[in-house]
Structure formats: structure tokens, C-alpha cells
Short mmCIF file of C-alpha atoms in Angstrom, two decimals:
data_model
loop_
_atom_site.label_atom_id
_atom_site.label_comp_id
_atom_site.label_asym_id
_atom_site.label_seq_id
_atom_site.Cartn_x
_atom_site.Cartn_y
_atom_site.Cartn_z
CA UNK A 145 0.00 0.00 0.00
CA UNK A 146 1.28 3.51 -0.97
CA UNK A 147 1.56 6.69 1.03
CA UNK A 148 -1.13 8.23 -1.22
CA UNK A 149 -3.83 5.29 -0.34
CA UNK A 150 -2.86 5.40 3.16
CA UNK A 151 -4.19 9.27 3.03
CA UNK A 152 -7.24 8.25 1.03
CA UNK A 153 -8.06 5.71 3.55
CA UNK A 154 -7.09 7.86 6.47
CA UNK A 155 -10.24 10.56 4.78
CA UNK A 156 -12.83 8.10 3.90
CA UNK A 157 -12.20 7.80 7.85
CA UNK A 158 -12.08 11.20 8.86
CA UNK A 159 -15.74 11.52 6.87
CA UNK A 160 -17.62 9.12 9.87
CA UNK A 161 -16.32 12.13 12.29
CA UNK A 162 -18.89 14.94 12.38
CA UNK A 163 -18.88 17.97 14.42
CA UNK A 164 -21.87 17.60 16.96
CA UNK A 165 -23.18 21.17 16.36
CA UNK A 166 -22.88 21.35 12.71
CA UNK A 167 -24.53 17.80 10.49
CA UNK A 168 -21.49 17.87 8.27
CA UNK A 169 -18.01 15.52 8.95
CA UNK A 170 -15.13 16.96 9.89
CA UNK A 171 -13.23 16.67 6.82
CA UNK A 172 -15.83 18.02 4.28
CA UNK A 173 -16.64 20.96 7.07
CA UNK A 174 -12.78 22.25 6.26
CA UNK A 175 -11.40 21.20 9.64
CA UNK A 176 -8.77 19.28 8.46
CA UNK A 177 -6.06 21.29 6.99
CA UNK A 178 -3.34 18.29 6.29
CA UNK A 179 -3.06 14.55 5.86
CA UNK A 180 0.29 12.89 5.57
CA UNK A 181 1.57 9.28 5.87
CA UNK A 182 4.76 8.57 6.22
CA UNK A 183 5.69 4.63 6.17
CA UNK A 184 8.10 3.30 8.87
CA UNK A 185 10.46 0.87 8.76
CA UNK A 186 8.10 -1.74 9.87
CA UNK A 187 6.17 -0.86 6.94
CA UNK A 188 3.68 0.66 8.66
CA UNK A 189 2.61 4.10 8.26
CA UNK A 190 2.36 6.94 10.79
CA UNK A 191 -0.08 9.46 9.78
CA UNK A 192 0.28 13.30 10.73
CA UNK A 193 -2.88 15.18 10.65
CA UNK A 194 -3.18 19.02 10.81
CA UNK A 195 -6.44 20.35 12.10
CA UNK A 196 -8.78 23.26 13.39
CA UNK A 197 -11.45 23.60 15.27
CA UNK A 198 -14.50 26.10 14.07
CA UNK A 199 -13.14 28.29 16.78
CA UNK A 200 -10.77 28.09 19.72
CA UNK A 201 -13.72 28.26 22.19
CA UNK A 202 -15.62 25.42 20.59
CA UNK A 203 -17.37 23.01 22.85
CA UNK A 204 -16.06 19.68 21.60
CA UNK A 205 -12.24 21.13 21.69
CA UNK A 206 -11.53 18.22 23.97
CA UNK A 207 -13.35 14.91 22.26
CA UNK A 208 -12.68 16.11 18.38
CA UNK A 209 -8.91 15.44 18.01
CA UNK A 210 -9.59 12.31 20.13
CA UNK A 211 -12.43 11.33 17.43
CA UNK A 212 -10.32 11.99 14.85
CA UNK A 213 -7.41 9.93 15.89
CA UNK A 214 -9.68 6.92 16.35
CA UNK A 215 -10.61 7.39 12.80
CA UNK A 216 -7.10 7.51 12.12
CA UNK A 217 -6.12 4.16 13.61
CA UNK A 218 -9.13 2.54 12.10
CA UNK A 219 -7.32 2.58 8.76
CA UNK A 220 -5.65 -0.78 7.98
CA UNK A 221 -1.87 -0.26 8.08
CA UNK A 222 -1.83 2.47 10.39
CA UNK A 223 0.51 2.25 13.58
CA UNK A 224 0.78 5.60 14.74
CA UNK A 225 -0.98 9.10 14.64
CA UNK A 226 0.42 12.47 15.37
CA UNK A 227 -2.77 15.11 16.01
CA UNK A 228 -1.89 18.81 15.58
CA UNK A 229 -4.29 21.48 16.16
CA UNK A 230 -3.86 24.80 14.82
CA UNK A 231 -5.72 27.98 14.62
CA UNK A 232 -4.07 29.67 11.67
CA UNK A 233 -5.45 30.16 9.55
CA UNK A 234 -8.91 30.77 11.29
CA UNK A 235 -11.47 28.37 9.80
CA UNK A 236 -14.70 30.09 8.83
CA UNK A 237 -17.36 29.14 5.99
CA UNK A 238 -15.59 29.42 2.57
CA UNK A 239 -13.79 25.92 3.77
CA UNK A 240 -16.79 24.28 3.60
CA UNK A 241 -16.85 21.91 0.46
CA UNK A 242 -19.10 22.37 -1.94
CA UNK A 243 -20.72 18.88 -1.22
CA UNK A 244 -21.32 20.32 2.04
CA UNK A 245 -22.62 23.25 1.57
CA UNK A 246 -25.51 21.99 -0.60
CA UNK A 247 -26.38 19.81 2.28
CA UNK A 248 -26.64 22.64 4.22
CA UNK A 249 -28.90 24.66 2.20
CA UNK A 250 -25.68 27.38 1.74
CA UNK A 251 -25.63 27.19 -2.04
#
């Protein structure tokens, strides 16, 4: 298995997280800024993911990352996760995908 699939898998994942106040997952919502796998020498993979939060005072700040990690290790040939959260750039709406944004009546 490639790097690349091990991302792909790693976001099919991140799509069964949703934030709690908002019916969209976290990954189509624009929360997740970066996905990278890097295999080990086990041949494993370690997967870094950068994310954000829809604001720094948002209620699920504590059980998000933790949701999203689980997701993480759910994908076959994952080992190891590496969670960083970030609040630059801010999220706001225009990070929304388009998929999204039809659900939610924005377009």
C-alpha cells in the first residue's frame, strides 16, 4: 500500500467524524487542513494530521482530536498518529466543500 492510499483511507475515515453542532463531517466541514503518511520501517505508516477547530472556544475542543485519531487508527496499516491542532489560519465558511454546503442549504 502507498503513502497516497494510506491518506485516502485515512479521509474516507475522517468523513464518519462529524462535528456535533454542525450535520457535516469533519473533513468536508474544512477542519482538516493536512493529511500525511509517512511509512516506517516496519512498513507501517504513521499518519500526521493538521487540524482546526470552528473556533478556539468550541465546545467539543476536547473529544474532536480524540475522534479523529480513532478514525485515524481505524485505517488498515496504520501504527501511529500524530494530532496537531492549529488555529491559523482561522477556519470560517468558505472551507466548507461544496458537497457540504448543498447539504446545508448554503448554495
Amino acid at each position: 500500500m502507498s503513502a497516497q492510499s494510506i491518506q485516502n483511507k485515512v479521509i474516507e475515515n475522517l468523513r464518519t467524524v462529524f462535528d456535533p453542532e454542525i450535520p457535516v463531517n469533519i473533513y468536508d466541514l474544512g477542519l482538516v487542513y493536512e493529511v500525511k503518511a509517512t511509512e516506517k520501517e516496519d512498513g507501517s505508516y504513521k499518519v500526521f494530521m493538521l487540524m482546526t477547530l470552528t473556533s478556539p472556544n468550541c465546545p467539543v475542543a476536547e473529544s474532536l482530536p480524540g475522534e479523529a485519531r480513532a478514525a485515524i487508527m481505524r485505517t488498515e496499516n496504520v501504527s501511529e498518529s500524530e494530532i496537531e491542532l492549529t488555529f491559523e489560519p482561522s477556519w470560517d465558511k468558505e472551507m466548507i466543500s461544496d458537497e457540504a454546503k448543498l447539504a446545508l442549504g448554503m448554495l
